[in-house]
PDB file of C-alpha atoms and ligand atoms in Angstrom:
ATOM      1  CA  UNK E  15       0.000   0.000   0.000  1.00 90.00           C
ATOM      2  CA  UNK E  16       3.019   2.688   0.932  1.00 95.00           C
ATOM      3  CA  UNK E  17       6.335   1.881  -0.425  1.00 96.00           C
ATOM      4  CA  UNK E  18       8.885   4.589   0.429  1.00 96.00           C
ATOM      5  CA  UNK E  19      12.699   4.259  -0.621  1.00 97.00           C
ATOM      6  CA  UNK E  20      15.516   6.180  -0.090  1.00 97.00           C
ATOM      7  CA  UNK E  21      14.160   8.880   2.020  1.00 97.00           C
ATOM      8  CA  UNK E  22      16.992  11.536   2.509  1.00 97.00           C
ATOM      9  CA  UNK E  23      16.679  14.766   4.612  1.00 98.00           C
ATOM     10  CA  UNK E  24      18.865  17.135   6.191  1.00 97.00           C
ATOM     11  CA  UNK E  25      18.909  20.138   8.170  1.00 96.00           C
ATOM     12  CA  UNK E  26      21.443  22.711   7.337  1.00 94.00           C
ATOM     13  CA  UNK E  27      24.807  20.420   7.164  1.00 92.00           C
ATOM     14  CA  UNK E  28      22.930  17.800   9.017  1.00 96.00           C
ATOM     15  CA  UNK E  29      21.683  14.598   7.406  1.00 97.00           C
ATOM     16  CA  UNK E  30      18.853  13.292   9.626  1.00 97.00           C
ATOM     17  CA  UNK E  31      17.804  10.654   7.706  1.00 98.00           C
ATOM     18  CA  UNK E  32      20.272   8.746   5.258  1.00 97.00           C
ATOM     19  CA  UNK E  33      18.428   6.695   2.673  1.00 97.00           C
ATOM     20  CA  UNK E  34      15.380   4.978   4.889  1.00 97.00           C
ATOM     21  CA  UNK E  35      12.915   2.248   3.193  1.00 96.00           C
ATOM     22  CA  UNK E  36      10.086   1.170   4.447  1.00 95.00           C
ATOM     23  CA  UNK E  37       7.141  -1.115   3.012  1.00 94.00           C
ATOM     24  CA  UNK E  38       3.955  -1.185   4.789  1.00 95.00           C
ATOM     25  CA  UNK E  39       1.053  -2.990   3.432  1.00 95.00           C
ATOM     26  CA  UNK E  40      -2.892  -2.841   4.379  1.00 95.00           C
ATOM     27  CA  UNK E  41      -3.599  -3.970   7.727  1.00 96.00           C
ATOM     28  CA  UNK E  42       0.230  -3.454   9.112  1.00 97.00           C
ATOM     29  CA  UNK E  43       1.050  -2.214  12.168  1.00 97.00           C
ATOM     30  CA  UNK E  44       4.373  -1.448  11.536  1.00 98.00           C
ATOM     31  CA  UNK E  45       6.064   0.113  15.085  1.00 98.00           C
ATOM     32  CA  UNK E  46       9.415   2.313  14.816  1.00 98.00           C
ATOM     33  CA  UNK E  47      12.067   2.258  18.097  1.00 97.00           C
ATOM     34  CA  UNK E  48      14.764   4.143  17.996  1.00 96.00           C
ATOM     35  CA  UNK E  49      17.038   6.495  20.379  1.00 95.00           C
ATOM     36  CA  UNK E  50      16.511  10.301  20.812  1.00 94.00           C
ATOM     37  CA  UNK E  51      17.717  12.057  17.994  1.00 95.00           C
ATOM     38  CA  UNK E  52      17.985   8.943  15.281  1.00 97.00           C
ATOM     39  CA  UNK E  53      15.198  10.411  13.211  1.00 97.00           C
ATOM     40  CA  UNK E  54      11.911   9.015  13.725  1.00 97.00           C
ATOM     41  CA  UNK E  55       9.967  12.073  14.389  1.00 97.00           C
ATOM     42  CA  UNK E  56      11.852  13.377  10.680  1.00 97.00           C
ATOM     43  CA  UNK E  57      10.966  10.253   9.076  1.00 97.00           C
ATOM     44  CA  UNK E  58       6.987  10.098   9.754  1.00 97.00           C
ATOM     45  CA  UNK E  59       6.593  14.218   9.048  1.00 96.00           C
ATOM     46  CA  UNK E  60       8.636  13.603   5.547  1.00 96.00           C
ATOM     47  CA  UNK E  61       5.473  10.791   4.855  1.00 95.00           C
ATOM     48  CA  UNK E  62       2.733  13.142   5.774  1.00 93.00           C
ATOM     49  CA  UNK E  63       4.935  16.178   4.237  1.00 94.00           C
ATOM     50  CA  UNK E  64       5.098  18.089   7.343  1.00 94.00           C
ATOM     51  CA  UNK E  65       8.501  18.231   6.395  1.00 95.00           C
ATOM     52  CA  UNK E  66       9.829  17.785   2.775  1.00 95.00           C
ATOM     53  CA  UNK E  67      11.952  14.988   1.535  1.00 96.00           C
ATOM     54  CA  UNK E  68      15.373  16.057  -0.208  1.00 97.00           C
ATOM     55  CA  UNK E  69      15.479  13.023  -1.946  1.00 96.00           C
ATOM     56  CA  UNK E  70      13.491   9.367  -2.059  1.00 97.00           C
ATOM     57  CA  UNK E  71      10.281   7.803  -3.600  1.00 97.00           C
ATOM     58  CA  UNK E  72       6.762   7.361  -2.671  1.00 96.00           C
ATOM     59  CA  UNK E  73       4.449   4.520  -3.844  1.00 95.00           C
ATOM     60  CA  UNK E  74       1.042   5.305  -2.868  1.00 92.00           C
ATOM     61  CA  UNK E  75      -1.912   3.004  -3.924  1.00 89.00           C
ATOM     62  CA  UNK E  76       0.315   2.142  -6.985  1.00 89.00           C
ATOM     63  CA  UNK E  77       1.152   5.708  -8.014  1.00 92.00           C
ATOM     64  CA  UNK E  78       5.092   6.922  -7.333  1.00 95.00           C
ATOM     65  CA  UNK E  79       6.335   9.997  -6.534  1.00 95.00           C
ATOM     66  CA  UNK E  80       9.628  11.820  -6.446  1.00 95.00           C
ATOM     67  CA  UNK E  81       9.404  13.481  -3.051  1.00 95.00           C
ATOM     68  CA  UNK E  82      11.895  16.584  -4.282  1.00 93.00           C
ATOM     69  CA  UNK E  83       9.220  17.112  -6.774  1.00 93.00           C
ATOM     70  CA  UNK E  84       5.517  16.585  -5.584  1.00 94.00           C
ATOM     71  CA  UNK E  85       3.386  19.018  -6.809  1.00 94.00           C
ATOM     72  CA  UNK E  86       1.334  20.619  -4.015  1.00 93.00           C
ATOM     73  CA  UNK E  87      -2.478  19.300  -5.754  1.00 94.00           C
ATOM     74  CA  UNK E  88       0.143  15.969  -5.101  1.00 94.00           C
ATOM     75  CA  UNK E  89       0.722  16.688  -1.742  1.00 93.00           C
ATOM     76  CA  UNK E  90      -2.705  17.758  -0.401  1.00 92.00           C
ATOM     77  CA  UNK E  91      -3.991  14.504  -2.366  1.00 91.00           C
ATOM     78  CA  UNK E  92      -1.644  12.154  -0.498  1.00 92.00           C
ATOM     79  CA  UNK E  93      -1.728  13.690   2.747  1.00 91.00           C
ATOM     80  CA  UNK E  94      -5.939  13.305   2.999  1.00 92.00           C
ATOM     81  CA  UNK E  95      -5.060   9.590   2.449  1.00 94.00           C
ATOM     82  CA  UNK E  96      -2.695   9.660   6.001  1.00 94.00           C
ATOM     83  CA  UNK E  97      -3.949  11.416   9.489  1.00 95.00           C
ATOM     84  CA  UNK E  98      -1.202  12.107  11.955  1.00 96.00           C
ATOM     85  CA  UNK E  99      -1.088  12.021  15.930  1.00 97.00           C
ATOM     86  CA  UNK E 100       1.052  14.372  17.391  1.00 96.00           C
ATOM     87  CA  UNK E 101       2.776  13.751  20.725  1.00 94.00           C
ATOM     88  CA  UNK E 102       1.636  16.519  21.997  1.00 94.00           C
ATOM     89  CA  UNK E 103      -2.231  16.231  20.572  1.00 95.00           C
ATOM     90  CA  UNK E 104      -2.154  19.358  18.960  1.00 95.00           C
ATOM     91  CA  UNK E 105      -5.762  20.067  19.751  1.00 97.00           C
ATOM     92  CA  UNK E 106      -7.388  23.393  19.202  1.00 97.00           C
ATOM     93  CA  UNK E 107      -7.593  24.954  23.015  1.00 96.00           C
ATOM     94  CA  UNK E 108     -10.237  27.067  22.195  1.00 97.00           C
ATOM     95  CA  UNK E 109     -12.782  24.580  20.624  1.00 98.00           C
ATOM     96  CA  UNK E 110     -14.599  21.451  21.869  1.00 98.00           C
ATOM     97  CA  UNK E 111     -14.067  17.845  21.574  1.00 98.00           C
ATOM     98  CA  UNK E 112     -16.140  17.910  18.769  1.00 98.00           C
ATOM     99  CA  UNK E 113     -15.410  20.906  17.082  1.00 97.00           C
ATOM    100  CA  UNK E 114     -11.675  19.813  16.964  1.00 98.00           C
ATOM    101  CA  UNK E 115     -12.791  16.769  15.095  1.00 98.00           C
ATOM    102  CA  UNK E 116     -15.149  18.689  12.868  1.00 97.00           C
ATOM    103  CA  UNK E 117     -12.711  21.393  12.323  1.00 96.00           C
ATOM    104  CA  UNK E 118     -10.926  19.608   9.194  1.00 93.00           C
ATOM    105  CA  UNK E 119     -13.819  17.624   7.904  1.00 95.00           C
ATOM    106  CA  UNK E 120     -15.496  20.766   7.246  1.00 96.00           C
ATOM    107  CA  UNK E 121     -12.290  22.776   5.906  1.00 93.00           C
ATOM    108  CA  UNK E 122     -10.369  20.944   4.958  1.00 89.00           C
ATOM    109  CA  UNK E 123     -12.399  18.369   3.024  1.00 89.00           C
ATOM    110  CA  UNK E 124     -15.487  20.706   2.534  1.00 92.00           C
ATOM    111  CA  UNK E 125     -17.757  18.200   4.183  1.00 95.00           C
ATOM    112  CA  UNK E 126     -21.367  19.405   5.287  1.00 96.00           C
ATOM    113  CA  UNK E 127     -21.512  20.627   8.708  1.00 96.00           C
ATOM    114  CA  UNK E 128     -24.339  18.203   9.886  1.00 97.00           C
ATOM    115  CA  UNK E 129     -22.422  15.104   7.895  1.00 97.00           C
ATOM    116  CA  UNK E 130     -19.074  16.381   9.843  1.00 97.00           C
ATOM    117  CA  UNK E 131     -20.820  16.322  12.886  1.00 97.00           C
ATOM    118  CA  UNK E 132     -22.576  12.900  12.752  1.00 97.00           C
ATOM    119  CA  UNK E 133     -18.805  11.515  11.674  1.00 97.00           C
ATOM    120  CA  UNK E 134     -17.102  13.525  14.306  1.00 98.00           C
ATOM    121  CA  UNK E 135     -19.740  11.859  16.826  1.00 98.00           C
ATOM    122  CA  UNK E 136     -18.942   7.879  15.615  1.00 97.00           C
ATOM    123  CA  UNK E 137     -15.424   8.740  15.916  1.00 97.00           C
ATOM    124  CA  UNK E 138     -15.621   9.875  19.480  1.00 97.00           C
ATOM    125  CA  UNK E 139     -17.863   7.049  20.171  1.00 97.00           C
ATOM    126  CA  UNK E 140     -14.786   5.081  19.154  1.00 96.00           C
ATOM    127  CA  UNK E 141     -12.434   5.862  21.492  1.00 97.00           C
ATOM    128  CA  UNK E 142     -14.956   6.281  24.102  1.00 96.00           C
ATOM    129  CA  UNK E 143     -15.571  10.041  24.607  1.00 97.00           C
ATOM    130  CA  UNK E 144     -18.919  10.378  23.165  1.00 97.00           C
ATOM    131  CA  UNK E 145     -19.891  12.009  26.456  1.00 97.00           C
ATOM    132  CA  UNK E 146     -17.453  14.707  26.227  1.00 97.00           C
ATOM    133  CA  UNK E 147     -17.973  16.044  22.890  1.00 97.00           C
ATOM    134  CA  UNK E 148     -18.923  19.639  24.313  1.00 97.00           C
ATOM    135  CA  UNK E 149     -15.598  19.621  26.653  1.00 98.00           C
ATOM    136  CA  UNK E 150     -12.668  21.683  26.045  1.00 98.00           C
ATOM    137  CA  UNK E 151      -9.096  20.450  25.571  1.00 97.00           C
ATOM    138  CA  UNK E 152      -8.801  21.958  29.032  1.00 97.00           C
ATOM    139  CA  UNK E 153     -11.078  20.147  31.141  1.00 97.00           C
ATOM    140  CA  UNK E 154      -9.945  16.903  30.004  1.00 97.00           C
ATOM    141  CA  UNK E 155      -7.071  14.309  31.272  1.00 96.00           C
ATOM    142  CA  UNK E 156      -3.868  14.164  28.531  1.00 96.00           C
ATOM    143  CA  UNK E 157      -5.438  10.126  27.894  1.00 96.00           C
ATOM    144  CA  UNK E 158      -8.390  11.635  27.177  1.00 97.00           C
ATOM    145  CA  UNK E 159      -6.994  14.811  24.868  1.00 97.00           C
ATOM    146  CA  UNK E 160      -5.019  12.256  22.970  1.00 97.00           C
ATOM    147  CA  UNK E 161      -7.898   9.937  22.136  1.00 97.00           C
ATOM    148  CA  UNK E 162      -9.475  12.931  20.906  1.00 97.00           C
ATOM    149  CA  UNK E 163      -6.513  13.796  19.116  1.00 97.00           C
ATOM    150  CA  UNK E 164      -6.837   9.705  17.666  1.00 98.00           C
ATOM    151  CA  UNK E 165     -10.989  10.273  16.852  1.00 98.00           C
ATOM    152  CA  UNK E 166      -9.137  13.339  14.788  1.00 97.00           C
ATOM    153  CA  UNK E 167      -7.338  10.888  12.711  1.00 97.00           C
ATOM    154  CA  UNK E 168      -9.784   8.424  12.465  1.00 96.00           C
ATOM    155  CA  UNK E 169     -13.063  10.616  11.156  1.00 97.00           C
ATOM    156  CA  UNK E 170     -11.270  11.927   7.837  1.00 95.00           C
ATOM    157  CA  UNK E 171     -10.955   8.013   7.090  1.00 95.00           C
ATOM    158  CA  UNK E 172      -7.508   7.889   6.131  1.00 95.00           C
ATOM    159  CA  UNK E 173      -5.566   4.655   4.844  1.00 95.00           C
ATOM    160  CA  UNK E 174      -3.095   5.086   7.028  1.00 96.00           C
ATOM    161  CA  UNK E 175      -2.153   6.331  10.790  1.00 97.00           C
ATOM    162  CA  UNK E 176       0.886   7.819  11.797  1.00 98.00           C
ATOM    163  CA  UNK E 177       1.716   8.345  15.150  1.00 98.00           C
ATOM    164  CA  UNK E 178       4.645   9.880  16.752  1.00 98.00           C
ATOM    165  CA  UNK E 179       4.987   8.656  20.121  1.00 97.00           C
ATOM    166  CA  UNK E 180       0.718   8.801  21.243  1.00 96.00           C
ATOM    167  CA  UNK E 181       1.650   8.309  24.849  1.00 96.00           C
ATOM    168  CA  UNK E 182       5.048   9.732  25.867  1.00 94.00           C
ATOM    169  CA  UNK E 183       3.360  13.043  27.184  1.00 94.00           C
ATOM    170  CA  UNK E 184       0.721  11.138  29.441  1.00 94.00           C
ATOM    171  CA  UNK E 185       1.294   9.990  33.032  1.00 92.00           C
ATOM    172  CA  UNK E 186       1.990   6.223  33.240  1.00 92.00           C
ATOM    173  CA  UNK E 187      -1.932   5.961  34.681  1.00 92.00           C
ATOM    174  CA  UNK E 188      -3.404   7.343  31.429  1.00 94.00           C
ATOM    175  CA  UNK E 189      -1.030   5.941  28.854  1.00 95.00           C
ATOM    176  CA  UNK E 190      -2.706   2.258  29.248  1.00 95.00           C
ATOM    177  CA  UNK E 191      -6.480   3.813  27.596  1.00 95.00           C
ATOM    178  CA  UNK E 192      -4.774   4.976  24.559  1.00 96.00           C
ATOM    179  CA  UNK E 193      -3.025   2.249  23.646  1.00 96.00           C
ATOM    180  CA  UNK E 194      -6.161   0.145  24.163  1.00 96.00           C
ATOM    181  CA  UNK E 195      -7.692   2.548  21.860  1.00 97.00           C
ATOM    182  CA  UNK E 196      -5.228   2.183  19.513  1.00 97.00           C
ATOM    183  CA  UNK E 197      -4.814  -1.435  20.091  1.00 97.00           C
ATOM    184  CA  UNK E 198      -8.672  -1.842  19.209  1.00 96.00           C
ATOM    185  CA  UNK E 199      -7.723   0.251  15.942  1.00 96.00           C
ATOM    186  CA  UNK E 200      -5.022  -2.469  15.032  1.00 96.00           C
ATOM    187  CA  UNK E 201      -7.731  -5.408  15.353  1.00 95.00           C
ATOM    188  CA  UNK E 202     -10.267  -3.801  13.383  1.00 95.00           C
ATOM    189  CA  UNK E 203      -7.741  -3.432  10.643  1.00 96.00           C
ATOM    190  CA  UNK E 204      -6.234  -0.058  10.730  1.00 97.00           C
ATOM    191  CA  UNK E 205      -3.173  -0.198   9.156  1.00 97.00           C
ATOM    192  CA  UNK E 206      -0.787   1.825  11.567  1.00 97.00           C
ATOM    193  CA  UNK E 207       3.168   3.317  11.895  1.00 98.00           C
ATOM    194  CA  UNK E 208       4.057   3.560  14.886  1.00 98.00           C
ATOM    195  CA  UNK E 209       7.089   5.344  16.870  1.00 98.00           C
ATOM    196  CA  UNK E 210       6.540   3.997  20.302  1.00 96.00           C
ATOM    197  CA  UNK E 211       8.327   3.312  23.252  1.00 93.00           C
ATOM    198  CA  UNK E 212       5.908   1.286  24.857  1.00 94.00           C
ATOM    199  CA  UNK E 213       7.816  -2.187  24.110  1.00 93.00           C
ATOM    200  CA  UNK E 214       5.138  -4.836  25.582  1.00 93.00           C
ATOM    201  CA  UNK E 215       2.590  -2.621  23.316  1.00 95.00           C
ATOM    202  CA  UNK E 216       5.107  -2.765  20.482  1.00 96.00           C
ATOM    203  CA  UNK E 217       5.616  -6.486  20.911  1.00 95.00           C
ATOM    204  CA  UNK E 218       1.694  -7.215  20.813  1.00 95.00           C
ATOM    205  CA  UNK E 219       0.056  -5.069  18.040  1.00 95.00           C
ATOM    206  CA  UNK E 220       3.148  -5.009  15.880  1.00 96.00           C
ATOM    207  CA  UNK E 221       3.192  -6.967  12.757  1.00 96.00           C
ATOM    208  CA  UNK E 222       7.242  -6.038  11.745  1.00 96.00           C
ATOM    209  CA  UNK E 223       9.341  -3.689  14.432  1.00 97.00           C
ATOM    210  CA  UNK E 224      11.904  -1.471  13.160  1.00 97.00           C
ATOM    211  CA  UNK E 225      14.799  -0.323  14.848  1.00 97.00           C
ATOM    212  CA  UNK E 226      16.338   3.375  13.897  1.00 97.00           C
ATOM    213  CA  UNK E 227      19.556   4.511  14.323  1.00 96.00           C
ATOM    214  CA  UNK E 228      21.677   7.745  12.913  1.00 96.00           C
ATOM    215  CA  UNK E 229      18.910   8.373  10.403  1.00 97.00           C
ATOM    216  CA  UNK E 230      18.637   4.570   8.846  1.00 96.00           C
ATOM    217  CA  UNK E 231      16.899   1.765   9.829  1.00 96.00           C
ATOM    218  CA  UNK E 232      19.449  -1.128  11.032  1.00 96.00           C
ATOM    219  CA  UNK E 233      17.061  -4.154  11.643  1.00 96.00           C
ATOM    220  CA  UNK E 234      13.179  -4.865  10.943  1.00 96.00           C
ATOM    221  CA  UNK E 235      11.266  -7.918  11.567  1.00 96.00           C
ATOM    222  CA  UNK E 236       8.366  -9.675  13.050  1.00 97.00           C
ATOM    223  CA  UNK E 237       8.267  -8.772  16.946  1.00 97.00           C
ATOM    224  CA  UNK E 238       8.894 -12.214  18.324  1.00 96.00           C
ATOM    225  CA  UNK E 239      12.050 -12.113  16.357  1.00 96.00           C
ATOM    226  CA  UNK E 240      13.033  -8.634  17.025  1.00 97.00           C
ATOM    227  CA  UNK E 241      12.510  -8.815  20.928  1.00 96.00           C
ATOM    228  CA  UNK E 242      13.864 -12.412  21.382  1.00 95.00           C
ATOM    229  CA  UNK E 243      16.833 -12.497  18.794  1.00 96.00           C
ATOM    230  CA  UNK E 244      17.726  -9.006  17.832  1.00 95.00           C
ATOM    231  CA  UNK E 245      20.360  -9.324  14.917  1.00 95.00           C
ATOM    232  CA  UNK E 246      21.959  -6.021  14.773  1.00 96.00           C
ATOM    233  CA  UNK E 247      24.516  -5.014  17.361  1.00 95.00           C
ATOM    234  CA  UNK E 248      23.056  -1.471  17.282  1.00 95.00           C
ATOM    235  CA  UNK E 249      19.236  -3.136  18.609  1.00 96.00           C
ATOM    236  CA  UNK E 250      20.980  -5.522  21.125  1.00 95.00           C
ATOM    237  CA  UNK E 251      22.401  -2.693  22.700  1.00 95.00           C
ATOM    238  CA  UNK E 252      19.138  -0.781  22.593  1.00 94.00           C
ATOM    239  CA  UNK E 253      17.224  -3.177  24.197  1.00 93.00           C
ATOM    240  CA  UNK E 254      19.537  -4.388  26.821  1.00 92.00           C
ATOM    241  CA  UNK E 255      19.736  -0.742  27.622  1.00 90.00           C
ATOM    242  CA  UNK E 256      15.744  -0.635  27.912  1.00 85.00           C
ATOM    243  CA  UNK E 257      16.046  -3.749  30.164  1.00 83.00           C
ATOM    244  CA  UNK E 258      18.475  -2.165  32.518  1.00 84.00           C
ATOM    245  CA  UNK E 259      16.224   0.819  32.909  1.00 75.00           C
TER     246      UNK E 259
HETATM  247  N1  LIG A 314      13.250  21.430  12.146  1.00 56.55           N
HETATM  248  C1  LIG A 314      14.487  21.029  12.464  1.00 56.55           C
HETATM  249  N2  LIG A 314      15.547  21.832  12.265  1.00 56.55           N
HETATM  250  C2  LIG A 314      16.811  21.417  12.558  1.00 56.55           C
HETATM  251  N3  LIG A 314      17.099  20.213  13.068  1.00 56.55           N
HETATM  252  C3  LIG A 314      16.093  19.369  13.309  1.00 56.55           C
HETATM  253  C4  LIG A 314      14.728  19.732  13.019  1.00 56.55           C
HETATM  254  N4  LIG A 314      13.936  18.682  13.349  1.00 56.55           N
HETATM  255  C5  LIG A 314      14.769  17.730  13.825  1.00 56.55           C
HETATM  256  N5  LIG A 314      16.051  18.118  13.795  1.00 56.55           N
HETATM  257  C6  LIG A 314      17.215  17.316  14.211  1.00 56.55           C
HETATM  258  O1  LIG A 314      17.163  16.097  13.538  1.00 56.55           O
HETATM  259  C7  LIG A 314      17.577  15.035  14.384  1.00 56.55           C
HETATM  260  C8  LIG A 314      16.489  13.979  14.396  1.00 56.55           C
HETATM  261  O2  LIG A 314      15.355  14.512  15.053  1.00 56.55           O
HETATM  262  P1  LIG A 314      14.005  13.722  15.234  1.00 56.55           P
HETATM  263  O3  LIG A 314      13.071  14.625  15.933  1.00 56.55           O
HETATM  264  O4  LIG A 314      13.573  13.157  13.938  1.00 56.55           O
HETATM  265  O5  LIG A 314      14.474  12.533  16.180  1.00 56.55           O
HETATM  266  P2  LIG A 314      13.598  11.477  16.992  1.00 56.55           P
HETATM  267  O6  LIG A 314      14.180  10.148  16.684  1.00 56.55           O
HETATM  268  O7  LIG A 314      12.173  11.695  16.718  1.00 56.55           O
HETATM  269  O8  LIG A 314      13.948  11.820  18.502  1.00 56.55           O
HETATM  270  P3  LIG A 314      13.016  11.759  19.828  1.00 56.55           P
HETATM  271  O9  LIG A 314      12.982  10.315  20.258  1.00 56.55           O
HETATM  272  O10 LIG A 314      13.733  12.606  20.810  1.00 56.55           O
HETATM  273  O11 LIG A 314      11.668  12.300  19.469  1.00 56.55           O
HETATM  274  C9  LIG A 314      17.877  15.636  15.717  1.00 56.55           C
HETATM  275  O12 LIG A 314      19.252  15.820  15.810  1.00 56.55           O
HETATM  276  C10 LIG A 314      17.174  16.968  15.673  1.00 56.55           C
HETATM  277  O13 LIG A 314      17.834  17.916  16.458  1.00 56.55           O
HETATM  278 MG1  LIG A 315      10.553  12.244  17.902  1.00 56.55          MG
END
């Protein structure tokens, strides 16, 4: 379904990412580890062209692209096929639940404001929040602000998920209701890229694991594999280092 290869970026006279590939086909949920600083965040905003590419292909739904050179009718066509979680939720602070899930539906995608709101309403249902739909961003917990952040995502209907780290700003009590959102997302089908560093998560939903370092990635395979018989010295060290912690 998305094929990227060769995915080069830099910032000034710094190469952040040095020729990543990654395949992910419907249904994945393809999870990204990685130190601070080896790219991740880079990598999923040069897919959703929050950032732009200096080099590399994309393979969308059988149609490539040069990412130097995508038009921007290219770009606003393949980003309304990808929704993006933020770490930090990125939700409006001045608008409700709802209205932060309505918000693009009827901008961005022109949809009609009683159609945005019944979709906006399903997708809260989804993650449980229903209920809350009149609340500001302020009177709810971060677990909650994040699965609105996730009902977001999930009412513009996109093929594909990206999510930088969903849980890393939530206390360790709220982090387990998002990933069971998420995890709920996985089983219905959702096909998902993940940078995580919730490892038993990673190990459960994943269907490949990829391990980043310096802007490439050094090892990717099925999670049993990855956790249990790491091949790279670069992921053994990683995950020993997790273990010690
Ligand atoms: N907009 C930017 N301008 C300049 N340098 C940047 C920019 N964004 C990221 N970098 C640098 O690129 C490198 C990779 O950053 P990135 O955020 O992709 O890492 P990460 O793997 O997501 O790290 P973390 O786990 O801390 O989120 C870092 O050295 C960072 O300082
Ligand atoms: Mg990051």
């Amino acid at each position: 379904m998305l094929e990227v290869r060769n995915i080069h970026k830099s910032f000034a006279d710094r190469e952040v990412l040095k020729g990543v590939d990654l395949r992910v086909n419907k249904g994945d949920v393809v999870t990204i580890l990685g130190r601070s600083g080896s790219g991740k965040t880079t990598f999923l905003r040069c897919i959703n062209f929050l950032e732009n590419a200096d080099q590399g292909t994309m393979t969308l739904d059988q149609e490539t692209f040069e990412l130097a050179h995508v038009s921007c009718q290219d770009k606003i066509r393949i980003r309304r096929k990808t929704a993006f979680v933020f770490q930090n939720y990125n939700l409006f602070r001045n608008k409700t639940a709802l209205e932060n899930v309505t918000e693009g539906l009827i901008i961005a995608r022109k949809m009609p404001k009683d159609q945005a709101v019944e979709t906006a309403f399903q997708a809260l249902e989804k993650v449980g929040l229903r209920d809350r739909a009149e609340a500001y961003p302020h009177q709810l917990s971060g677990g909650q602000q994040q699965r609105i952040g996730i009902a977001r995502a999930i009412a513009t209907q996109p093929e594909l998920i990206l999510f930088d780290e969903p849980t890393s700003a939530l206390d360790p009590e709220l982090i387990g209701e998002v990933l069971q959102v998420m995890k709920q997302l996985a089983q219905e089908g959702m096909t998902m890229l993940i940078v995580t560093h919730e490892m038993n998560f990673a190990r459960q939903v994943s269907s490949q694991v990829l391990f980043m370092d310096e802007g490439v990635i050094v090892e990717q395979n099925p999670p049993d594999l990855f956790f249990d018989a790491p091949q790279q010295v670069q992921t053994q060290q990683f995950l020993k280092t997790l273990r010690e912690h």
